[in-house]
PDB file of C-alpha atoms and ligand atoms in Angstrom:
ATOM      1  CA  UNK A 229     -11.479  26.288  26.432  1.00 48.00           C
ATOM      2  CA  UNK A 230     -12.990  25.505  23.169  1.00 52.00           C
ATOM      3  CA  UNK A 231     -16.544  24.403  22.975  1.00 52.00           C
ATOM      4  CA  UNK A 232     -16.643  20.449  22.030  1.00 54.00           C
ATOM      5  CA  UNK A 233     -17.072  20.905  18.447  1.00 52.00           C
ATOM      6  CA  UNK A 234     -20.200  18.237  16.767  1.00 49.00           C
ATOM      7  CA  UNK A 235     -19.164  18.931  13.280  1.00 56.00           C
ATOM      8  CA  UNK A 236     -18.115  16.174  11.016  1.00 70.00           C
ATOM      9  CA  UNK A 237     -13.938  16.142  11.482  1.00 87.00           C
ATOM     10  CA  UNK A 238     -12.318  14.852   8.595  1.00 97.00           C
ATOM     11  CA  UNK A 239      -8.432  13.026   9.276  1.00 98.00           C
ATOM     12  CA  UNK A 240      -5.496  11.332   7.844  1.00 98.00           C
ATOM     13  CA  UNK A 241      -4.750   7.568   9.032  1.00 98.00           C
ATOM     14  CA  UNK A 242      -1.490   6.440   7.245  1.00 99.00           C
ATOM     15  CA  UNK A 243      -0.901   2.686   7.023  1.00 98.00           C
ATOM     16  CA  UNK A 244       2.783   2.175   6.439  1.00 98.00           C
ATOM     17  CA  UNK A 245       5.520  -0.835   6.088  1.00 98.00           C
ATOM     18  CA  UNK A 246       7.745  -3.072   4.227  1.00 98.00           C
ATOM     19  CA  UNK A 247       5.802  -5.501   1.377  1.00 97.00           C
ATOM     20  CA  UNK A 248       4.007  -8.245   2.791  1.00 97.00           C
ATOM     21  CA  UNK A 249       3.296  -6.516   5.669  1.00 98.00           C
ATOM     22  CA  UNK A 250      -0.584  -6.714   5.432  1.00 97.00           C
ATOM     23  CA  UNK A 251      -1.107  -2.676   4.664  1.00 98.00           C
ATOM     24  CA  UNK A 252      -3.596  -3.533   1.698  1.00 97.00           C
ATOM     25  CA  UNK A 253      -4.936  -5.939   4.074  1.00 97.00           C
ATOM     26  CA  UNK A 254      -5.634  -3.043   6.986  1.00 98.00           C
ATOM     27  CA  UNK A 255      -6.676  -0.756   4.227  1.00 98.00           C
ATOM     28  CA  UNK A 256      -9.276  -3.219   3.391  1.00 97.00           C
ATOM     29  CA  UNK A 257     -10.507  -4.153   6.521  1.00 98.00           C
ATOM     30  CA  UNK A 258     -10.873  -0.351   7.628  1.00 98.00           C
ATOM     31  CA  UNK A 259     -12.974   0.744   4.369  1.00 98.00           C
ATOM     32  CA  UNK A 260     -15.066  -3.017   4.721  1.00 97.00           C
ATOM     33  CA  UNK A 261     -15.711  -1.504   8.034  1.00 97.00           C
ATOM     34  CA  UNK A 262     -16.818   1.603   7.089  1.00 97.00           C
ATOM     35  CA  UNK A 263     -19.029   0.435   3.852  1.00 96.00           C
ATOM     36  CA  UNK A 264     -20.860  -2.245   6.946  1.00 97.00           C
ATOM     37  CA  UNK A 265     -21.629   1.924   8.485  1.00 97.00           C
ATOM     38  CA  UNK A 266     -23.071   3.322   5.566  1.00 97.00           C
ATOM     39  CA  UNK A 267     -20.268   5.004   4.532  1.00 97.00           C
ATOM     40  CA  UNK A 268     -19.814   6.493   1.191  1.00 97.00           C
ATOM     41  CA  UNK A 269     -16.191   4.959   0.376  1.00 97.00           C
ATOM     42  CA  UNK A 270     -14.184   5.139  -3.017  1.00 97.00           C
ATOM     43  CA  UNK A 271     -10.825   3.917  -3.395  1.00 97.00           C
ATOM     44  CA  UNK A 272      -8.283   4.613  -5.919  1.00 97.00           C
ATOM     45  CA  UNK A 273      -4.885   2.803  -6.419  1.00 96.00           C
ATOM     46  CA  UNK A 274      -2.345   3.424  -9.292  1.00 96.00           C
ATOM     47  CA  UNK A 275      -3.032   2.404 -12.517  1.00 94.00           C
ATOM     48  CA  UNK A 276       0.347   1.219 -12.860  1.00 82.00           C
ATOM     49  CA  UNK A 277       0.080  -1.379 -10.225  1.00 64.00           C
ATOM     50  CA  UNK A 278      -2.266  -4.196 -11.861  1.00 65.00           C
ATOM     51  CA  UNK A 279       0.246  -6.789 -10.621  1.00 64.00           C
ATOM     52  CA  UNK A 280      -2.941  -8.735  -9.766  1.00 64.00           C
ATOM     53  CA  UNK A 281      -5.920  -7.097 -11.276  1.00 67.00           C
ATOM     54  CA  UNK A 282      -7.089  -3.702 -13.042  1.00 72.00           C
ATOM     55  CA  UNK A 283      -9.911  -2.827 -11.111  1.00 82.00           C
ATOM     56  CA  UNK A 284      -9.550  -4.198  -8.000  1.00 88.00           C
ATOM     57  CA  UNK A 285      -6.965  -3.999  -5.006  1.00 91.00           C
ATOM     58  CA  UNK A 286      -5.755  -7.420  -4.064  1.00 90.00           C
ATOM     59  CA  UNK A 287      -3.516  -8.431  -0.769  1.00 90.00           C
ATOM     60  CA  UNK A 288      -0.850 -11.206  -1.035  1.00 92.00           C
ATOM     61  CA  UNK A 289      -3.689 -12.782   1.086  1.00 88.00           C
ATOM     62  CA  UNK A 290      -5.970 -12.454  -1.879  1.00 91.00           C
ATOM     63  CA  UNK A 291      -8.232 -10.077  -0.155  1.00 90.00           C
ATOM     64  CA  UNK A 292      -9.686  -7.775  -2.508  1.00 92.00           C
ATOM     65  CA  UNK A 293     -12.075  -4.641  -2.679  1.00 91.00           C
ATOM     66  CA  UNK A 294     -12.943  -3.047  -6.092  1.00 93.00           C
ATOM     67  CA  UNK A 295     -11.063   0.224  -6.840  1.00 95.00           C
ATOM     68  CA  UNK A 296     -10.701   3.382  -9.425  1.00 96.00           C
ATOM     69  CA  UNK A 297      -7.081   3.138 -10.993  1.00 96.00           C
ATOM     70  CA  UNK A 298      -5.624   6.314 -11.397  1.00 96.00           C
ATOM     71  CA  UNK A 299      -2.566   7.607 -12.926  1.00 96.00           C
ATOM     72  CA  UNK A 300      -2.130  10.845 -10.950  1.00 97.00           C
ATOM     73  CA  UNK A 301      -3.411  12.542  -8.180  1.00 98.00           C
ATOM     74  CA  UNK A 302      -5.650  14.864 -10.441  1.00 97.00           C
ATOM     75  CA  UNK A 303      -7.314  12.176 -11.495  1.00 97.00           C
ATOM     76  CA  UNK A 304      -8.797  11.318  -8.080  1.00 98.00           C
ATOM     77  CA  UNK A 305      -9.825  14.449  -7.917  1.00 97.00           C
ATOM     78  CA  UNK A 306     -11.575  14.405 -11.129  1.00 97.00           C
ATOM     79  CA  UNK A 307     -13.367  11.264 -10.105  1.00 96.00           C
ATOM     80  CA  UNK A 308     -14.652  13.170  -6.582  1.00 97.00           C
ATOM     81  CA  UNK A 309     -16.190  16.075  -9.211  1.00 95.00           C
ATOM     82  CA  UNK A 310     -18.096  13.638 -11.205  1.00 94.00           C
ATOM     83  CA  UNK A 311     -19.848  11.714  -8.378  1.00 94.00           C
ATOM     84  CA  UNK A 312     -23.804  12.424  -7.591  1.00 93.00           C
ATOM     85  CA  UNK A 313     -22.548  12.426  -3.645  1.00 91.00           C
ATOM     86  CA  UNK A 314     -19.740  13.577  -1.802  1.00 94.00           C
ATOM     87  CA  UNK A 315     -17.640  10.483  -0.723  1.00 97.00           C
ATOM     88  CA  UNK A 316     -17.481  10.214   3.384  1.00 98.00           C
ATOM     89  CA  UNK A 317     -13.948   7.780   2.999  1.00 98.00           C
ATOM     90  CA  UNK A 318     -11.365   7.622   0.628  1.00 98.00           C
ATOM     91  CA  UNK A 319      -8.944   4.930   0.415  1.00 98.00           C
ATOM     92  CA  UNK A 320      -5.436   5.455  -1.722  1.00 98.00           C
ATOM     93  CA  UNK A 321      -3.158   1.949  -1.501  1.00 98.00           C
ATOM     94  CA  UNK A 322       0.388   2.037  -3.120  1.00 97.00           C
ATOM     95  CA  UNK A 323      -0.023   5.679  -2.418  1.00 98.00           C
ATOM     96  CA  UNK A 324       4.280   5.822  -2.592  1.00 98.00           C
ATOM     97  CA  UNK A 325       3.969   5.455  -6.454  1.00 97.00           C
ATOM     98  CA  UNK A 326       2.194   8.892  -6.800  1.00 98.00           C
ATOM     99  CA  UNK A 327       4.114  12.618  -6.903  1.00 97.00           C
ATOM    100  CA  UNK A 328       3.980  14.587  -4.326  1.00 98.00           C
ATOM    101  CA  UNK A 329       0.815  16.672  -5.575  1.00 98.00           C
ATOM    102  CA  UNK A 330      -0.985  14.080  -3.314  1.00 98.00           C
ATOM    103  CA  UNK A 331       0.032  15.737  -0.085  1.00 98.00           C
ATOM    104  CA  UNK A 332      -1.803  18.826  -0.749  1.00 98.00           C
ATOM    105  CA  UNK A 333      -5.333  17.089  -1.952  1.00 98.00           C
ATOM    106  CA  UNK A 334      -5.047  14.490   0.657  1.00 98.00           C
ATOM    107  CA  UNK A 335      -4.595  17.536   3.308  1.00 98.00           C
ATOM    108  CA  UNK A 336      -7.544  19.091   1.541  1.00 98.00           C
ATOM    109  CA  UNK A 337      -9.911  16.585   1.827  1.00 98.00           C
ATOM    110  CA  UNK A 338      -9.417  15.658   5.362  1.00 98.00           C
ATOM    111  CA  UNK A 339      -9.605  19.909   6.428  1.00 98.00           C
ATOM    112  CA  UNK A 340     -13.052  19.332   4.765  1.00 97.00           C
ATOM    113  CA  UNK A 341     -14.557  16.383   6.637  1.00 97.00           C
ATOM    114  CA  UNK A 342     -13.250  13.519   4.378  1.00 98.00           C
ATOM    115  CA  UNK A 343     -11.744  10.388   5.982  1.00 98.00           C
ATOM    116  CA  UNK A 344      -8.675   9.376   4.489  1.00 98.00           C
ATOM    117  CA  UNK A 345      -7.142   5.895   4.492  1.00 98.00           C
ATOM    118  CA  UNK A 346      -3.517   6.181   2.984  1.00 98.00           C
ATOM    119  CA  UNK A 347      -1.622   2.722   2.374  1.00 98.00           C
ATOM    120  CA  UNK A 348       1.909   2.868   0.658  1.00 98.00           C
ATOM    121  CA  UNK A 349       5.404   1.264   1.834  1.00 98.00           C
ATOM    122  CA  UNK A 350       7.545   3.673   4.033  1.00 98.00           C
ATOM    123  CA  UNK A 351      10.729   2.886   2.195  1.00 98.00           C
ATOM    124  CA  UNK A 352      12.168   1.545  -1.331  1.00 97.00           C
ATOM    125  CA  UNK A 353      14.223  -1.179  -1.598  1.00 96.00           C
ATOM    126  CA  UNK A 354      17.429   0.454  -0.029  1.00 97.00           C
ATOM    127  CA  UNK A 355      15.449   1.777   2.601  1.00 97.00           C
ATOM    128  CA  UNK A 356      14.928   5.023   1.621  1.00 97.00           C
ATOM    129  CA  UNK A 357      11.782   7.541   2.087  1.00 98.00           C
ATOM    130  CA  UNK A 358       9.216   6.656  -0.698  1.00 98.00           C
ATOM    131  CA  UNK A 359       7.516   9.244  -2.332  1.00 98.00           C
ATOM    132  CA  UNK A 360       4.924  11.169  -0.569  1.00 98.00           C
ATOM    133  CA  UNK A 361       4.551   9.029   2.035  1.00 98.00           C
ATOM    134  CA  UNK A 362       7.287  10.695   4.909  1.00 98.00           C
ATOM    135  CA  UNK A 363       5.725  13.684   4.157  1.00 98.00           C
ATOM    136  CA  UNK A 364       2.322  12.270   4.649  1.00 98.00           C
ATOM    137  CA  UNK A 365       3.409  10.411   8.228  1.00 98.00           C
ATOM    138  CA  UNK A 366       4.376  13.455   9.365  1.00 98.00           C
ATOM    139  CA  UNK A 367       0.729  15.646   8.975  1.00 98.00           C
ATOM    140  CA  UNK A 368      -1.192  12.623   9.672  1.00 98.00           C
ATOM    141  CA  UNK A 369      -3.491  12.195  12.646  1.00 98.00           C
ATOM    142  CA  UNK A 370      -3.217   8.629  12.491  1.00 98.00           C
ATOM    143  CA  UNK A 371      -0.005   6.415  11.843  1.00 98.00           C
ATOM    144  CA  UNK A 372       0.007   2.847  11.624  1.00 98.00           C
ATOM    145  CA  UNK A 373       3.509   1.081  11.172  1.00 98.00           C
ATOM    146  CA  UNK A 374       3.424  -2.205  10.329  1.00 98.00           C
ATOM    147  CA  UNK A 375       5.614  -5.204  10.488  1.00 98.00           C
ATOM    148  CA  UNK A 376       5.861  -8.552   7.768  1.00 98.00           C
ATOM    149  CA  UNK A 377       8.133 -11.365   9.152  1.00 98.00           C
ATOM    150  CA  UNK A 378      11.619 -11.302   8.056  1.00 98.00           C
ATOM    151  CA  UNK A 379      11.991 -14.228   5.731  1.00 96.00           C
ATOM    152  CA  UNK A 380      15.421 -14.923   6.814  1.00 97.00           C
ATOM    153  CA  UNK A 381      15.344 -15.210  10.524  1.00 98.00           C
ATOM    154  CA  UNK A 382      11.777 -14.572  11.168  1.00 98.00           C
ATOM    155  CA  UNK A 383      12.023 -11.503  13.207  1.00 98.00           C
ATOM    156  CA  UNK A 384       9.793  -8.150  12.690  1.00 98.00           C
ATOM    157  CA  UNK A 385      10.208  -7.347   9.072  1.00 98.00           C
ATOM    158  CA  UNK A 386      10.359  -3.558   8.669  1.00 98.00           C
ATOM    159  CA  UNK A 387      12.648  -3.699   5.158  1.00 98.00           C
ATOM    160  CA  UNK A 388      11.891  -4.795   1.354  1.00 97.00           C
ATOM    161  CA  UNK A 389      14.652  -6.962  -0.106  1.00 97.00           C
ATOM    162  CA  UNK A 390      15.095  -6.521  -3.632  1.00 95.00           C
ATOM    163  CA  UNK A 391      15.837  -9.890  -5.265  1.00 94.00           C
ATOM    164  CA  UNK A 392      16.736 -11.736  -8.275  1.00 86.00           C
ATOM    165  CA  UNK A 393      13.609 -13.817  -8.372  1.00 66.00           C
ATOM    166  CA  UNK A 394      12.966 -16.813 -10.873  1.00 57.00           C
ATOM    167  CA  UNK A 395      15.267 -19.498 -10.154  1.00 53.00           C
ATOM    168  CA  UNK A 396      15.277 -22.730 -11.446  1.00 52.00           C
ATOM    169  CA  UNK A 397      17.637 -26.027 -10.415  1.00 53.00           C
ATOM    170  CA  UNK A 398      19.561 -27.328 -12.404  1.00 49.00           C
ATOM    171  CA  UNK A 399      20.458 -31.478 -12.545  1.00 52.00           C
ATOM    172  CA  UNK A 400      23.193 -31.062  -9.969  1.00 56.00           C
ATOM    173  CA  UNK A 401      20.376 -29.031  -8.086  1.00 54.00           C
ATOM    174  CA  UNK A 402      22.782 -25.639  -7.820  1.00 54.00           C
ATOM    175  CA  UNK A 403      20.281 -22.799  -8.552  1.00 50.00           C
ATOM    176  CA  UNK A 404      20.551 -20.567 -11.554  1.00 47.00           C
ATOM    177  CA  UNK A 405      18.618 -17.839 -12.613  1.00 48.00           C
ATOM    178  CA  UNK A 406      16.612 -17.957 -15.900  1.00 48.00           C
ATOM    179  CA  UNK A 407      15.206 -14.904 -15.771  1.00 46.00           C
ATOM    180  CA  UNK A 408      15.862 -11.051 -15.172  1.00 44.00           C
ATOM    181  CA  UNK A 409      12.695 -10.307 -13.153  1.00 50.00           C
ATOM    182  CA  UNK A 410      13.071  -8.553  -9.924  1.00 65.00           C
ATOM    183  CA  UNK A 411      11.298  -9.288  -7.296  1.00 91.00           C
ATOM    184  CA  UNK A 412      10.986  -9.041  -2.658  1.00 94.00           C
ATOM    185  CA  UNK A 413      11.087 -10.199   0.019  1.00 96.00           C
ATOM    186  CA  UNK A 414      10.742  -9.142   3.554  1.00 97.00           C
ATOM    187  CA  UNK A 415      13.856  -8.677   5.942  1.00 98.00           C
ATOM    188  CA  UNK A 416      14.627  -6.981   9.355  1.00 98.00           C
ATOM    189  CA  UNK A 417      17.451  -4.965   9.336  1.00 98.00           C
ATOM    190  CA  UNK A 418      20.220  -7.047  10.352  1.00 98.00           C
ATOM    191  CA  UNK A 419      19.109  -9.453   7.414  1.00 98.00           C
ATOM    192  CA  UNK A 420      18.669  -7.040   4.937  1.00 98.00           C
ATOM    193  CA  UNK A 421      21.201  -5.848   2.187  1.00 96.00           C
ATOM    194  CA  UNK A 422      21.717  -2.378   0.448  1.00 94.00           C
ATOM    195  CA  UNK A 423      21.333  -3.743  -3.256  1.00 93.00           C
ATOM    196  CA  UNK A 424      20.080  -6.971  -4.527  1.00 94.00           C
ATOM    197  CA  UNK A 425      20.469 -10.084  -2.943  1.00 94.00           C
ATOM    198  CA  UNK A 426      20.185 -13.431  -3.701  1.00 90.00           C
ATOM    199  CA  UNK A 427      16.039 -14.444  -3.230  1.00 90.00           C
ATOM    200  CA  UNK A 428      15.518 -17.005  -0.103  1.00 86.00           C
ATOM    201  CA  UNK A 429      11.906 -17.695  -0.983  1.00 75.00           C
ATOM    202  CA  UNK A 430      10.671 -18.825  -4.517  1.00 57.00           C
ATOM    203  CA  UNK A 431       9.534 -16.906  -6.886  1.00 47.00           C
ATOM    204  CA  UNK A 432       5.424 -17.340  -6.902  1.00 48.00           C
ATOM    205  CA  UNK A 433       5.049 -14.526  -9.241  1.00 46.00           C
ATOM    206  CA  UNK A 434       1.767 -15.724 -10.142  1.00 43.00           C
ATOM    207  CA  UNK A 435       0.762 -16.808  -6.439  1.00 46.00           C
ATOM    208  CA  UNK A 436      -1.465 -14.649  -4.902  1.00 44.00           C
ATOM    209  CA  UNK A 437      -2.068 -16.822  -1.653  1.00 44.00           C
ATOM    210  CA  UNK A 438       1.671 -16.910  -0.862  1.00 43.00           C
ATOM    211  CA  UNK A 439       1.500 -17.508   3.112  1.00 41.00           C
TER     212      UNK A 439
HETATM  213  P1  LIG B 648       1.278  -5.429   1.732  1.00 63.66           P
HETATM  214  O1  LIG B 648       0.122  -4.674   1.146  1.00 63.66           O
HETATM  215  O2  LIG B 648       1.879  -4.758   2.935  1.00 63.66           O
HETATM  216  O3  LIG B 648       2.336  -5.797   0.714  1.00 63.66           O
HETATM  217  P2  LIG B 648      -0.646  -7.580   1.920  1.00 63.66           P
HETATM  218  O4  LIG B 648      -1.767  -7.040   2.757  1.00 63.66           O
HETATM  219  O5  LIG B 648      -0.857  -7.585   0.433  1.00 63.66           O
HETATM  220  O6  LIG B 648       0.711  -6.831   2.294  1.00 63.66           O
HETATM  221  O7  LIG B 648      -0.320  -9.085   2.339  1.00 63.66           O
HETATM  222  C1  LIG B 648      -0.094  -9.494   3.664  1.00 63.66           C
HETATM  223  C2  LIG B 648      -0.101 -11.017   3.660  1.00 63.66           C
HETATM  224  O8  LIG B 648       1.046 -11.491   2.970  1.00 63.66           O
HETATM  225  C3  LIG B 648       0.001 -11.666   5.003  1.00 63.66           C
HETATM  226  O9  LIG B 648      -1.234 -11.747   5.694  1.00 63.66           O
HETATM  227  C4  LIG B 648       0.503 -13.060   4.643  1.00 63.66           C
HETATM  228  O10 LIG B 648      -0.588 -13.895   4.280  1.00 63.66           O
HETATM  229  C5  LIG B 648       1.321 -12.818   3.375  1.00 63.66           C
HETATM  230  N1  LIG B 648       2.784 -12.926   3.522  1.00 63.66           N
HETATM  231  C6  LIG B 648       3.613 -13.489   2.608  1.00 63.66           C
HETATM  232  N2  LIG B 648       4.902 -13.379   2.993  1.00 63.66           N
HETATM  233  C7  LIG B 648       4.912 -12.755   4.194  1.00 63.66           C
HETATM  234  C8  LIG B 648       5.943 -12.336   5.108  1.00 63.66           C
HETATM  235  N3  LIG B 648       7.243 -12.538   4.860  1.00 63.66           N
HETATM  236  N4  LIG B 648       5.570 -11.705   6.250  1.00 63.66           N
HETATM  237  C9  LIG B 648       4.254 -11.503   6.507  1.00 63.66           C
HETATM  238  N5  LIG B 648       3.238 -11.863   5.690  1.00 63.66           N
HETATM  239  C10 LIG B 648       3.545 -12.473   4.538  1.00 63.66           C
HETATM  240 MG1  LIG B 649      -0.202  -3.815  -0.705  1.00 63.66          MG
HETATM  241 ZN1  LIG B 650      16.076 -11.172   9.751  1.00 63.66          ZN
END
């Protein structure tokens, strides 16, 4: 048998989901945790995703933790080379927005002791694999699957509805749509539809407590 080994093991812990389904949340929570142990943490996110702020990631809860915005992969790894200490944690959220040159730096870091915290949705709008992330479920050590409420009949939410958001009523108080945005909600399967659908909720675009 092999001898318990005491060396530092590094890992991958993937949380994964539909929107809303608190993975930025349970991203934050773990690296809070680990900053309250000492833990050298840095966190990157994509710089394309500043739906709520540049420099920080933010939950629909308005949770937020400060973060480095990247716009690739490399990057990250740039930002490890420049720091006075190695980092113990690294946090990546909206990781299904970067290529798949993540999967081999992600695998990297973990082989050499690094902790890393992996958020990103499972599945686009018409519920197919995002990005990296299948291929990242499948070496992690760690998967964490988790579940919004559907917004239609309230049952485990494990799908993204795409949606023509921004409706307004008109006198006769039949909907219309004033503008082209898109936006999501969260459906179970048997709720959601392959395609857009009309939205259920209102749009709160600019609503970062939406509850
Ligand atoms: P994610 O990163 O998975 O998109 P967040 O962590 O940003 O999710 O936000 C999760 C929070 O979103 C919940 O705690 C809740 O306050 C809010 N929320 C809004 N709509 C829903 C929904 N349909 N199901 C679950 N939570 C929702
Ligand atoms: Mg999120
Ligand atoms: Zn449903």
């Amino acid at each position: 048998m092999e001898p318990f080994r005491l060396m530092k093991m590094g890992m991958i812990e993937m949380i994964c989901g539909p929107m809303f389904s608190g993975k930025t949340e349970e991203l934050i929570r773990r690296l809070r945790r680990a900053k309250i142990a000492r833990q050298r943490v840095i966190v990157f996110k994509p710089s394309l995703d500043n739906r709520y702020d540049e420099i920080q990631i933010v939950s629909h809860s308005a949770q937020r933790i400060p973060s480095i915005p990247v716009e690739d992969p490399a990057m990250m790894e740039h930002c490890l080379k420049q720091l006075a200490f190695p980092v113990e944690v690294i946090g990546i959220d909206e990781a299904q927005f970067f290529d798949n040159s993540l999967i081999p730096l992600v695998e990297t870091w973990a082989n050499s002791g690094i902790r890393v915290v992996v958020a990103g949705l499972d599945q686009d709008y018409l519920g197919q694999p995002f990005g990296p992330i299948p291929h990242l479920l499948a070496i992690a050590d760690m998967v964490t699957k988790q579940y919004a409420v559907c917004v239609l009949c309230g049952a485990p939410a494990t799908k993204s509805q795409r949606v023509l958001a921004n409706h307004q009523k008109t006198q006769s108080g039949e909907k219309v749509l004033v503008g082209a945005h898109d936006a999501y909600e969260a459906r179970c399967r048997g709720c959601h539809v392959c395609g857009v659908d009309k939205a259920v909720t209102v749009s709160r675009e600019n609503d970062t407590t939406a509850v």
